[in-house]
Coordinates of C-alpha atoms in Angstrom, one line a residue:
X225 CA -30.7 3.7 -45.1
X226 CA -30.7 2.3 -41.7
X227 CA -28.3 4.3 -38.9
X228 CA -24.7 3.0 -38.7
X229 CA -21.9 3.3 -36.2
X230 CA -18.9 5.5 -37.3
X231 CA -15.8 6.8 -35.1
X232 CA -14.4 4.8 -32.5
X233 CA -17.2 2.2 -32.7
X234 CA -16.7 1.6 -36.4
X235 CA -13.3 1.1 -35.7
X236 CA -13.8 -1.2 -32.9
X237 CA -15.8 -3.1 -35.3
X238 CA -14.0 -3.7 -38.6
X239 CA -10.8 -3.5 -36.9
X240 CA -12.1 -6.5 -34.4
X241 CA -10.3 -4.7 -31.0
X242 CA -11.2 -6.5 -27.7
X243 CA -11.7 -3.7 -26.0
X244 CA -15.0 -2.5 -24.3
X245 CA -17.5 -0.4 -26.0
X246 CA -16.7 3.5 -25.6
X247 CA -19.2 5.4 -23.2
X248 CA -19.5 7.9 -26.4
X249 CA -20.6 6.0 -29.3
X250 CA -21.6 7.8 -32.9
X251 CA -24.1 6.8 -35.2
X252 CA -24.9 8.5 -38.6
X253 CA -27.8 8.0 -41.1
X254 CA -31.0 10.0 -42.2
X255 CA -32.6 12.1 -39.6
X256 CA -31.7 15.1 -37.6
X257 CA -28.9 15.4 -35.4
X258 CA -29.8 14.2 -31.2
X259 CA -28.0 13.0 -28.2
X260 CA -29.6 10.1 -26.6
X261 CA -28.3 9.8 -22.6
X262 CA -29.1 6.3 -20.4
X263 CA -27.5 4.2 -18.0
X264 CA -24.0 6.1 -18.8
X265 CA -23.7 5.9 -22.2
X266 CA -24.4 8.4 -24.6
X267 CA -24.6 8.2 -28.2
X268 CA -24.3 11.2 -30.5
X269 CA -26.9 10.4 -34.0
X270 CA -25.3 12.4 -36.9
X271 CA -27.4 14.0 -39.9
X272 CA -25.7 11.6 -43.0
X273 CA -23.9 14.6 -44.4
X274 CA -21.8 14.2 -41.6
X275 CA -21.1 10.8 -42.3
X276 CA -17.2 10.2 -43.2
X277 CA -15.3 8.6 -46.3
X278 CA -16.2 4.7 -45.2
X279 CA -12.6 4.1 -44.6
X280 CA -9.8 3.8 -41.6
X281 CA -8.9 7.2 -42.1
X282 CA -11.9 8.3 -42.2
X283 CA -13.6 7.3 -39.4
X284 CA -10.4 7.8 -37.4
X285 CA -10.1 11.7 -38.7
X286 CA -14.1 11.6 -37.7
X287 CA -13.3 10.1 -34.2
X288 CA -10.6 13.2 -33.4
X289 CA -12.6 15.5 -34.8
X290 CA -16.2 14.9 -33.1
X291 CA -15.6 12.4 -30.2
X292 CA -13.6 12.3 -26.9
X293 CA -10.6 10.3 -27.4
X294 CA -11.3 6.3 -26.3
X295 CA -7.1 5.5 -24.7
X296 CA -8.5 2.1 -25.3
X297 CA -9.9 2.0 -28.1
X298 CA -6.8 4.6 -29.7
X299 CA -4.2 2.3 -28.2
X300 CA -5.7 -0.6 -29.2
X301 CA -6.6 0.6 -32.7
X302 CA -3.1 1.8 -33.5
X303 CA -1.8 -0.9 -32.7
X304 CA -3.8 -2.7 -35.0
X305 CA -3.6 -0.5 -38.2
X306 CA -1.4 -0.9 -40.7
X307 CA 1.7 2.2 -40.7
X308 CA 1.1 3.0 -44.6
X309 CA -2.9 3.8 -43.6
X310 CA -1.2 6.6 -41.3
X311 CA 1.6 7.8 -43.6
X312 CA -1.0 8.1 -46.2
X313 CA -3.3 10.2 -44.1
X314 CA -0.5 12.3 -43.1
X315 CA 0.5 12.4 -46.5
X316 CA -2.4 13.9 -47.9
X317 CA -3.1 17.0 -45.2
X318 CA 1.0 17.5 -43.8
X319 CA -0.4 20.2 -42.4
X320 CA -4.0 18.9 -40.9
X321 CA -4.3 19.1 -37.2
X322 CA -6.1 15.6 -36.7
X323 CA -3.6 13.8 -39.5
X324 CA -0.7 15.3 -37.6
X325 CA -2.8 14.0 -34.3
X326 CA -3.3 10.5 -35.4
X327 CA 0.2 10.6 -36.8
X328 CA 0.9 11.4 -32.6
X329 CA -0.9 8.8 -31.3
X330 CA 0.0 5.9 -34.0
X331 CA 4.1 6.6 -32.9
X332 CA 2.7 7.0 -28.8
X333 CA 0.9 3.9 -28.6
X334 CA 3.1 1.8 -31.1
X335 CA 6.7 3.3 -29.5
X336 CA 7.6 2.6 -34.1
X337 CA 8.7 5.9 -36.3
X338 CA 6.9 6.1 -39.2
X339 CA 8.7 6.8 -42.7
X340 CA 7.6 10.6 -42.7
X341 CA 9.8 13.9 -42.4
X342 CA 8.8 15.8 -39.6
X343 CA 5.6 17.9 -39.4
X344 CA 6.1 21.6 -41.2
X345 CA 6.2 24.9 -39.1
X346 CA 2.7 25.2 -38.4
X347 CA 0.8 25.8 -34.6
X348 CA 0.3 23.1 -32.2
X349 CA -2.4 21.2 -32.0
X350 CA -3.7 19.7 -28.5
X351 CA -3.5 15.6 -28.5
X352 CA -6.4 15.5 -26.3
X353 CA -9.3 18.2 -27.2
X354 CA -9.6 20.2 -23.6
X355 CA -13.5 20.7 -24.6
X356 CA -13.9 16.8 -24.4
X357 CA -11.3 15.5 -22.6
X358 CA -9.5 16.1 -19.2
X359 CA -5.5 16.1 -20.1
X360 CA -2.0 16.5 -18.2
X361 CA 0.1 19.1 -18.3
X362 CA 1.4 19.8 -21.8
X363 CA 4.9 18.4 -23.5
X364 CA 5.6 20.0 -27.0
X365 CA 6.7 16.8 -29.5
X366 CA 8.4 19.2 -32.4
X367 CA 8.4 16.0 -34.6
X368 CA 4.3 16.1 -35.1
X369 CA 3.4 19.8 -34.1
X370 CA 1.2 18.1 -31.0
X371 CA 1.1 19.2 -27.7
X372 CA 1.0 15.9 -25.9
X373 CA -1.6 16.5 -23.2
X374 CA -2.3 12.2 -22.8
X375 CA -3.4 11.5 -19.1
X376 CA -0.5 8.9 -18.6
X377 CA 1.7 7.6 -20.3
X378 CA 1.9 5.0 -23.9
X379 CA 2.0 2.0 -21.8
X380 CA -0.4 3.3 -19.1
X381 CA -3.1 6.0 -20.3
X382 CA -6.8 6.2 -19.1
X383 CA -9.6 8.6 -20.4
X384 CA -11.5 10.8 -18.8
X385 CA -14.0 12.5 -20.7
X386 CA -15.0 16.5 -19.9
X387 CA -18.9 15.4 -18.6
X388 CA -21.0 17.9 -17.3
X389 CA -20.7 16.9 -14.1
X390 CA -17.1 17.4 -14.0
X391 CA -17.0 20.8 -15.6
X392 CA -19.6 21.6 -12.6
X393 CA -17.7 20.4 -10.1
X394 CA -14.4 22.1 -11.3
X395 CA -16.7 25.2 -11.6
X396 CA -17.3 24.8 -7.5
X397 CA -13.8 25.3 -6.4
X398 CA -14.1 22.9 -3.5
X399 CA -10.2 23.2 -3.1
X400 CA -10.9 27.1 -2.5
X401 CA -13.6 26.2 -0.1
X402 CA -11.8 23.8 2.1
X403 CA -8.6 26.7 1.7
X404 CA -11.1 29.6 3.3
X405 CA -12.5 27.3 6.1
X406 CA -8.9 26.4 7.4
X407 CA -8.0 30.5 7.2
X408 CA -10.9 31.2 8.8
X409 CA -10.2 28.7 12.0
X410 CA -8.5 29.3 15.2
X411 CA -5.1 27.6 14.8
X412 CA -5.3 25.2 17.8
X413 CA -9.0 24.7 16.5
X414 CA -7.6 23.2 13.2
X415 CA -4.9 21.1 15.0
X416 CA -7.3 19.2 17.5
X417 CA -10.0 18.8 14.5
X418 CA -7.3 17.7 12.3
X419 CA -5.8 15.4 14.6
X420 CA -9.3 13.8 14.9
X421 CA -10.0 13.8 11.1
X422 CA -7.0 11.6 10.9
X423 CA -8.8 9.2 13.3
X424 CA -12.0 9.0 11.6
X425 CA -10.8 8.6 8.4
X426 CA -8.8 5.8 9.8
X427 CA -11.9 4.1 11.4
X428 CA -13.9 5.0 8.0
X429 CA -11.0 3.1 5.7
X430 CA -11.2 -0.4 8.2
X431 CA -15.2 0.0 7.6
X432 CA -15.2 0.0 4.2
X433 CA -13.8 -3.8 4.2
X434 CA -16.0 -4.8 6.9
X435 CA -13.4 -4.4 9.5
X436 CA -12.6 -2.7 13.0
X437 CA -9.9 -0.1 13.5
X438 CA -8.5 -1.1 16.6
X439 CA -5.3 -1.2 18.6
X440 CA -2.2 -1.1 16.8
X441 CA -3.2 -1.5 13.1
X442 CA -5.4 1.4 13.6
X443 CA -2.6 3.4 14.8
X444 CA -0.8 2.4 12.5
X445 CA -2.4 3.3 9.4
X446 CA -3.2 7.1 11.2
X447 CA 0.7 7.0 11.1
X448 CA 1.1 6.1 7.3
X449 CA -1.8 9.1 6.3
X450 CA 0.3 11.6 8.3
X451 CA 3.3 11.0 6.2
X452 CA 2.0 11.3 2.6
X453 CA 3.4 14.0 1.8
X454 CA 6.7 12.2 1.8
X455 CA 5.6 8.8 0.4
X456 CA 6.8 8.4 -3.3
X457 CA 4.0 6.0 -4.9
X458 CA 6.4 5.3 -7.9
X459 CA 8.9 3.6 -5.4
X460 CA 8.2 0.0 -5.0
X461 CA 10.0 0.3 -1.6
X462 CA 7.5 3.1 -0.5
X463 CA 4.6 0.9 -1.8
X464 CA 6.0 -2.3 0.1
X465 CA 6.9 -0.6 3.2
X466 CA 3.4 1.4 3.3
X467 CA 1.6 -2.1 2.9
X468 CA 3.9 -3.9 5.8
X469 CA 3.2 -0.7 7.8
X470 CA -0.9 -0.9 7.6
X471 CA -1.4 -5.0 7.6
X472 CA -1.0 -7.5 10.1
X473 CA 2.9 -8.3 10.7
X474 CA 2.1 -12.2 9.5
X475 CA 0.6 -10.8 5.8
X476 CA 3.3 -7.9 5.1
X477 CA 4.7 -8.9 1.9
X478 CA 8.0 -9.0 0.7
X479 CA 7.0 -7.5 -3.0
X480 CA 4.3 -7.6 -5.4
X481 CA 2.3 -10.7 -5.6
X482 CA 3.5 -13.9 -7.8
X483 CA -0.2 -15.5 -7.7
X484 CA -3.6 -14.8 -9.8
X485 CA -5.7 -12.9 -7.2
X486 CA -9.3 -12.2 -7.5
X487 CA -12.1 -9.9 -5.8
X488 CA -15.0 -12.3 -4.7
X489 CA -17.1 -13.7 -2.3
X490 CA -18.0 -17.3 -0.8
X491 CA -21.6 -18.5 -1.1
X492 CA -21.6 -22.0 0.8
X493 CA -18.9 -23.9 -0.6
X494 CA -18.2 -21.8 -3.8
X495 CA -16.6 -18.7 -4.6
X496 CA -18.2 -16.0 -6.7
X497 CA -16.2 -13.9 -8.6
X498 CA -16.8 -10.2 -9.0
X499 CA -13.5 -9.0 -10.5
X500 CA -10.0 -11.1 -11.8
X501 CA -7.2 -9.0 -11.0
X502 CA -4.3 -8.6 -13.6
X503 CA -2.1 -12.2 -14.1
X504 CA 0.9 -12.2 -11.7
X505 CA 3.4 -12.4 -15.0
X506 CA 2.1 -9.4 -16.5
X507 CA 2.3 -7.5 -13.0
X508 CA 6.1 -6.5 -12.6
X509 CA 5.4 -4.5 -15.9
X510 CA 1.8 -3.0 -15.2
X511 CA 3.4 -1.5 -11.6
X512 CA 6.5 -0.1 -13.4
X513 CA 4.2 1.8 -16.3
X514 CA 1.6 2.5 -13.5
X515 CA 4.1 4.4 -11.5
X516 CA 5.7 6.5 -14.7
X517 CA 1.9 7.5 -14.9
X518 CA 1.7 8.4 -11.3
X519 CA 4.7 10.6 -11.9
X520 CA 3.5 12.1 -15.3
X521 CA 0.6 13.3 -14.0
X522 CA 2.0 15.8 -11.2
X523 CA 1.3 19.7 -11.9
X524 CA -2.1 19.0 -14.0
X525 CA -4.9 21.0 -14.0
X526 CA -7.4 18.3 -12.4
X527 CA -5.6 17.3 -9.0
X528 CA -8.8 15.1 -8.6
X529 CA -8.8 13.5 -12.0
X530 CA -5.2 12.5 -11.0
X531 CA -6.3 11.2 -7.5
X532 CA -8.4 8.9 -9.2
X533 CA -6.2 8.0 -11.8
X534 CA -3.8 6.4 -9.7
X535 CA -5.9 5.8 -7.4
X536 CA -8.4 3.3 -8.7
X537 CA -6.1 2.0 -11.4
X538 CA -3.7 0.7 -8.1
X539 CA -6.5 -0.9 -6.6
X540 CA -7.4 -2.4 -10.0
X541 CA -3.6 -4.0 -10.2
X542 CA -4.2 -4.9 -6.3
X543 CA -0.7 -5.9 -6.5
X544 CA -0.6 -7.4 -2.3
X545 CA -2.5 -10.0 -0.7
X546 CA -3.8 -7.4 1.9
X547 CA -4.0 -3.8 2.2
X548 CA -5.1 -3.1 -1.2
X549 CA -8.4 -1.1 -0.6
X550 CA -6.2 0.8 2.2
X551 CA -3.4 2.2 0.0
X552 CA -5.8 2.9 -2.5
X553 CA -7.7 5.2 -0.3
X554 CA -4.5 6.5 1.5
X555 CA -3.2 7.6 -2.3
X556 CA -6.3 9.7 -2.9
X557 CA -5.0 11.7 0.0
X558 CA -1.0 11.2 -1.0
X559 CA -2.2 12.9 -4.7
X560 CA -4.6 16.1 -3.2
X561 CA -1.7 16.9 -1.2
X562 CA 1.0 16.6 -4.3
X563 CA -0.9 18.7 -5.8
X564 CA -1.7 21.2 -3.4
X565 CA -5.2 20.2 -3.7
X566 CA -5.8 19.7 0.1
X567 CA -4.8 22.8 2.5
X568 CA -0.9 22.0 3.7
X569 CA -1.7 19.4 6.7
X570 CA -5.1 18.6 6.2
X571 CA -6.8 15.4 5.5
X572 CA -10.4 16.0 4.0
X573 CA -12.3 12.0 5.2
X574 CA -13.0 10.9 1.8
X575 CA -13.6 7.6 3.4
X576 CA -16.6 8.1 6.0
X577 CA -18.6 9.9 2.7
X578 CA -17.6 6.6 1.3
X579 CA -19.2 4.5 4.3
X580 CA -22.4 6.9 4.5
X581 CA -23.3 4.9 0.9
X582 CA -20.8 2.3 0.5
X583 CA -23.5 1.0 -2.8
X584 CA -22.2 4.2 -4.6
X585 CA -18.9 2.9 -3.7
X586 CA -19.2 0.1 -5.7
X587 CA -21.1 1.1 -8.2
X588 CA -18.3 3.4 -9.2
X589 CA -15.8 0.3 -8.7
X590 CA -18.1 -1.5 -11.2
X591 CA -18.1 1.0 -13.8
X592 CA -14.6 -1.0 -14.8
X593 CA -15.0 -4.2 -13.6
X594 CA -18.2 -5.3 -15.4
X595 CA -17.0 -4.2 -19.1
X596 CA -13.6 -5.9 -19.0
X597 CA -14.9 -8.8 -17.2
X598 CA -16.6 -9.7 -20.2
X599 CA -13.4 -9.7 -22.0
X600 CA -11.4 -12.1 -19.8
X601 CA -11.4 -15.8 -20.4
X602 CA -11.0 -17.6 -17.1
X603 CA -12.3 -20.4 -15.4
X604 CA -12.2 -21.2 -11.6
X605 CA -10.2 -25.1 -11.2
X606 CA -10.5 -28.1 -8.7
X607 CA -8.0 -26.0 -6.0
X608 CA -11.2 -23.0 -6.3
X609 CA -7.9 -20.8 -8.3
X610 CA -8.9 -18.6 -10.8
X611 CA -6.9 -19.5 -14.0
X612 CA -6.9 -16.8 -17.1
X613 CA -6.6 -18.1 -20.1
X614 CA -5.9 -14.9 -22.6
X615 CA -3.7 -11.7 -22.7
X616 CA -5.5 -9.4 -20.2
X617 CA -2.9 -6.2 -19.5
X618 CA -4.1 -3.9 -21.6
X619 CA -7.4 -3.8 -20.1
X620 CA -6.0 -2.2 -17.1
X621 CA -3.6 -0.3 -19.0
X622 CA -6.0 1.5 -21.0
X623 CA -9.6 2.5 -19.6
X624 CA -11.9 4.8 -19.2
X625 CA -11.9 6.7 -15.7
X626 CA -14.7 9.3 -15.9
X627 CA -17.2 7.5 -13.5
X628 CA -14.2 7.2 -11.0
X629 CA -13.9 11.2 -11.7
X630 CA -17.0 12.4 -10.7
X631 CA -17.3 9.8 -7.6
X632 CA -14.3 11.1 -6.6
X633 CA -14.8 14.5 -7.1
X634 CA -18.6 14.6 -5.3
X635 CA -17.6 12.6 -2.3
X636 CA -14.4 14.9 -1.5
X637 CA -17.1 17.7 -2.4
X638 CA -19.5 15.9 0.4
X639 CA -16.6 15.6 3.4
X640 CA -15.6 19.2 3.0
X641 CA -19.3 20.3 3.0
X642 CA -20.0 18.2 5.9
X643 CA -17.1 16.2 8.0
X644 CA -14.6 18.8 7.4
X645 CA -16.9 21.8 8.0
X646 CA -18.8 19.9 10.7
X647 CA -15.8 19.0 12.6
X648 CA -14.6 22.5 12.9
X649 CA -17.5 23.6 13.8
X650 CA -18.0 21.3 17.3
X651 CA -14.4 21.9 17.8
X652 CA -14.8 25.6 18.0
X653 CA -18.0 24.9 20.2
X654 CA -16.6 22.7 22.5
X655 CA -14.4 25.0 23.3
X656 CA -16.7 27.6 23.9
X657 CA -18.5 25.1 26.1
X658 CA -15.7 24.1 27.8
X659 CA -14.4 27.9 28.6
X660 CA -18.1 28.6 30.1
X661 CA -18.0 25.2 32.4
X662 CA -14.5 25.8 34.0
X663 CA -15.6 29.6 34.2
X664 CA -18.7 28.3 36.7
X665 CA -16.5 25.6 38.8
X666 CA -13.2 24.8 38.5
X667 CA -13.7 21.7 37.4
X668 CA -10.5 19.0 36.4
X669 CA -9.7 18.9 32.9
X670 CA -11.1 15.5 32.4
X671 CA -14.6 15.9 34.2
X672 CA -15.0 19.3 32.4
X673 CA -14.5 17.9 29.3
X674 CA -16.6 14.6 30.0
X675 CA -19.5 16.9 30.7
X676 CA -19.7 19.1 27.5
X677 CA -19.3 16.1 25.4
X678 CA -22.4 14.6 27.5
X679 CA -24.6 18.0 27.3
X680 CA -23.5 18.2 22.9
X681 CA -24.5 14.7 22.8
X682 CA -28.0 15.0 24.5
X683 CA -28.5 17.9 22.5
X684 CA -28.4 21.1 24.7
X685 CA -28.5 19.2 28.4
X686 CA -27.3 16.4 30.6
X687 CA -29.2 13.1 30.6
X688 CA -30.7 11.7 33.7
X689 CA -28.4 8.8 33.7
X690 CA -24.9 10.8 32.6
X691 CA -26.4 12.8 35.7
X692 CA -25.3 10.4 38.1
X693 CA -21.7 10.3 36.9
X694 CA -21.1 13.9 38.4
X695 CA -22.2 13.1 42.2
X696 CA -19.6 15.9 43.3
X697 CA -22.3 19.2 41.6
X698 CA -25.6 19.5 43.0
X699 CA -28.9 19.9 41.1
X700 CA -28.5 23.7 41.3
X701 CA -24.9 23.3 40.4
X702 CA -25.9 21.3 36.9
X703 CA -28.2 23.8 36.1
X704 CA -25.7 27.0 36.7
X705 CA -23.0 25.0 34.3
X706 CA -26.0 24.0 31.7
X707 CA -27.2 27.3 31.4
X708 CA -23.7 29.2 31.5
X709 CA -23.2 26.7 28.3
X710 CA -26.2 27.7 26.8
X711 CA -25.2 31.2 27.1
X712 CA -21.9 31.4 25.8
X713 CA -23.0 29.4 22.3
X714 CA -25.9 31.7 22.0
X715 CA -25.7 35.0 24.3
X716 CA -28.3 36.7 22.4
X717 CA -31.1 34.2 23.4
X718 CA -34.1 34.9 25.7
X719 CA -32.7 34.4 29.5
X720 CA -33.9 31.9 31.9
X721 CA -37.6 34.0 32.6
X722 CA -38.3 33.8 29.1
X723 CA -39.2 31.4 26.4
X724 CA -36.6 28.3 26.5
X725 CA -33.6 29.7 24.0
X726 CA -32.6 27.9 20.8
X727 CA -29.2 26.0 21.1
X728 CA -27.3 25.8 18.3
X729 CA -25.1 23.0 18.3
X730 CA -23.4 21.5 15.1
X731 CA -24.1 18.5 13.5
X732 CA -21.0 16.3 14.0
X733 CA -20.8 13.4 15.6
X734 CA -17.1 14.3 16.9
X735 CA -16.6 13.4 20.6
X736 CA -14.3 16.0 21.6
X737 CA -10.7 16.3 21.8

């Protein structure tokens, strides 16, 4: 007897769902049990006496029992069984955890009360199993003894499974990390490093799309990241104002967009389409049920999963002409600091990890874009419009987020280990630097601080041709303010008789305050 899918893939089979293939797929037949791993997709081979009764119920019980839970394929699914297969099931084991959870999910998904008494007095049972799933904070529903612990809510839900990767990273404590390194700092330290943090992630955003941060629209998205701790992302105002403050004045919008957008490029005269955003008559709804998931998940255990959640699913909707990318990446930091994730104040630059390898970037992006695009029938017209011919909103609705997670997750990992740390670092020794220059000649602020940044620049010394910008200090007097430097970041070096001492400068490419 040959291997054949059960679970969630049998399901998406005979029940026909449109939706894409789970990243965990289950196979059962002769043979010992293995995991097989490649190109992110796993699938579990069972022994056949773990195969289940060849039935709806069946397979669904087998699905809750042995497989992270698929939103898309569940929502879809339940929406697509018939009420008496439940009842039945539910029936049979009243007290069952996994009846009394696919009882839970069949009302969640569907919003329709099936014809059964409500459950007996027995424990709760968790919606989402916290061994293979990443869930929101927990809401007792008496009526089916199930904790609901979905990440959203019905009309809005995505999945992320518990990976390896993310039960490392949790494991890490970045958040404690970055929380030591700001306790650790002078306080004037952190507000000069901080200030330019807001800066570079500013620059790093524009870069993404291929564009310069300059002048005004620079200044004014720096504005917009020092306010997120008051921005409400489940406000359309909030969300239209934010977009008219970080976009040209001629593209602000005046609300969500009434047109069929699309992500692409132009190759000579034609356009080539990487990703068709959401129809503009099935937006309205898709913001409202994205922003009651925004709100549902605050206070979760994951403050990253959540960053991502709403993240990437709004720059999935991309619900403006303009700005999109930009308030996608300016809600990553809106949700660490909801959730207390990022130190009071702070801003970790998610975005110049993201620039460092922009391919990751969108290979992450692609991890939902290429599955549903193979489920959406469109066709580009005479005008170069993209018209879609079939109901898409579920796809963005219901999806699985776990590549998102871990990108996520490793490049806020990255900044802290290396922007944020670095940053603090030159700060503290420009500072040092500075003290030892204005301690040797009373130097004006500005030409003080024009020749540490030269000397950290060039690496422990000033360059022959910043030399002639300082035509005031004599040869003797360059070499009395470069070795007073050298002195005060490393006093225990050899001194000037000696072997040339080390100097230990950071690696940040900051340019002073």
């Amino acid at each position: 007897m040959a291997d054949a899918p059960v679970g969630q893939l049998w399901l998406i089979e005979n029940l026909q769902l449109r939706v894409p293939s789970p990243a965990v797929t289950s196979i059962c037949g002769p043979g010992a049990r293995r995991t097989t791993t490649g190109n992110g997709r796993t699938i579990e081979k069972y022994s056949t006496p773990y195969a289940p009764e060849d039935t709806i119920a069946g397979h669904l019980k087998f699905a809750l029992k042995n497989e992270p839970v698929d939103t898309a394929v569940m929502a879809a699914a339940m929406k697509a069984i018939d009420p008496g297969v439940i009842e039945e099931m539910v029936r049979a084991e009243p007290n069952g955890a996994f009846s009394r959870r696919a009882w839970f999910l069949y009302e969640y998904f569907t919003a329709e009360t099936l014809d059964l008494p409500d459950a007996p007095l027995v424990l709760y049972t968790k919606a989402l199993d916290p061994d293979l799933n990443i869930g929101s904070v927990g809401i007792n529903s008496p009526r089916h003894r199930v904790t609901n612990n979905m990440l959203g809510v019905p009309e809005f839900c995505v999945t992320v499974r518990k990976t390896s990767a993310i039960r490392a990273f949790q494991a890490e404590g970045i958040d404690e990390q970055a929380r030591a390194l700001v306790q650790d700092c002078d306080s004037s330290v952190l507000a000069r490093a901080v200030n330019y943090l807001y800066t570079k992630e500013t620059k790093s955003s524009f870069e993404i799309e291929r564009e310069r941060a300059t002048g005004p629209k620079a200044e004014r998205f720096a504005n917009a990241l020092r306010q997120t701790a008051s921005f409400n992302p489940s406000s359309d105002k909030d969300l239209i104002e934010l977009q008219n403050q970080i976009v040209d004045p001629r593209y602000a919008a005046k609300g969500f967009r009434d047109f069929q957008n699309f992500v692409g490029e132009t190759i000579g005269y034609r356009e080539k389409v990487h990703f068709v955003c959401p129809r503009p008559q099935d937006l309205p709804a898709l913001m409202k049920d994205w922003a009651s998931m925004s709100e549902r998940l605050q206070g979760g255990d994951d403050a990253v999963a959540a960053a991502a959640a709403i993240s990437f699913s709004f720059v999935f909707l991309h619900p403006f002409e303009d700005g999109n990318g930009r308030i996608h990446r300016f809600l990553i930091h809106h949700v660490l600091s909801r959730e207390g994730f990022a130190p009071h104040d702070i801003l970790f630059p998610i975005s110049a990890a993201i620039v460092r390898d922009q391919k990751s970037y969108d290979t992450a992006l692609e991890s939902f874009s290429r599955p549903m695009m193979n489920l959406i029938e469109w066709e580009m017209n005479n005008a170069q419009q993209v018209v879609v011919a079939n109901d898409t909103s579920d796809l963005y609705r219901y999806f699985d987020a776990t590549e998102l997670v871990e990108y996520l997750y490793a490049k806020i990992s990255e900044t802290i280990r290396i922007d944020f740390r670095d940053e603090l670092d030159f700060m503290a020794t420009y500072d040092t630097a500075y003290k030892a220059v204005r301690e040797v000649i009373d130097m004006p602020d500005r030409r003080a601080s024009m020749f540490v940044n030269f000397y950290m620049q060039n690496k422990g010394s000033i360059s022959k041709r910043k030399r002639a910008l300082f035509d005031e200090l004599s040869d003797e007097d360059i070499k009395d303010l470069e070795a007073a430097i050298r002195y005060a970041l490393n006093p225990d070096a050899p001194g000037d008789n000696d072997e040339e001492p080390e100097v230990l400068l950071p690696k940040s490419g900051g340019k002073g305050p």
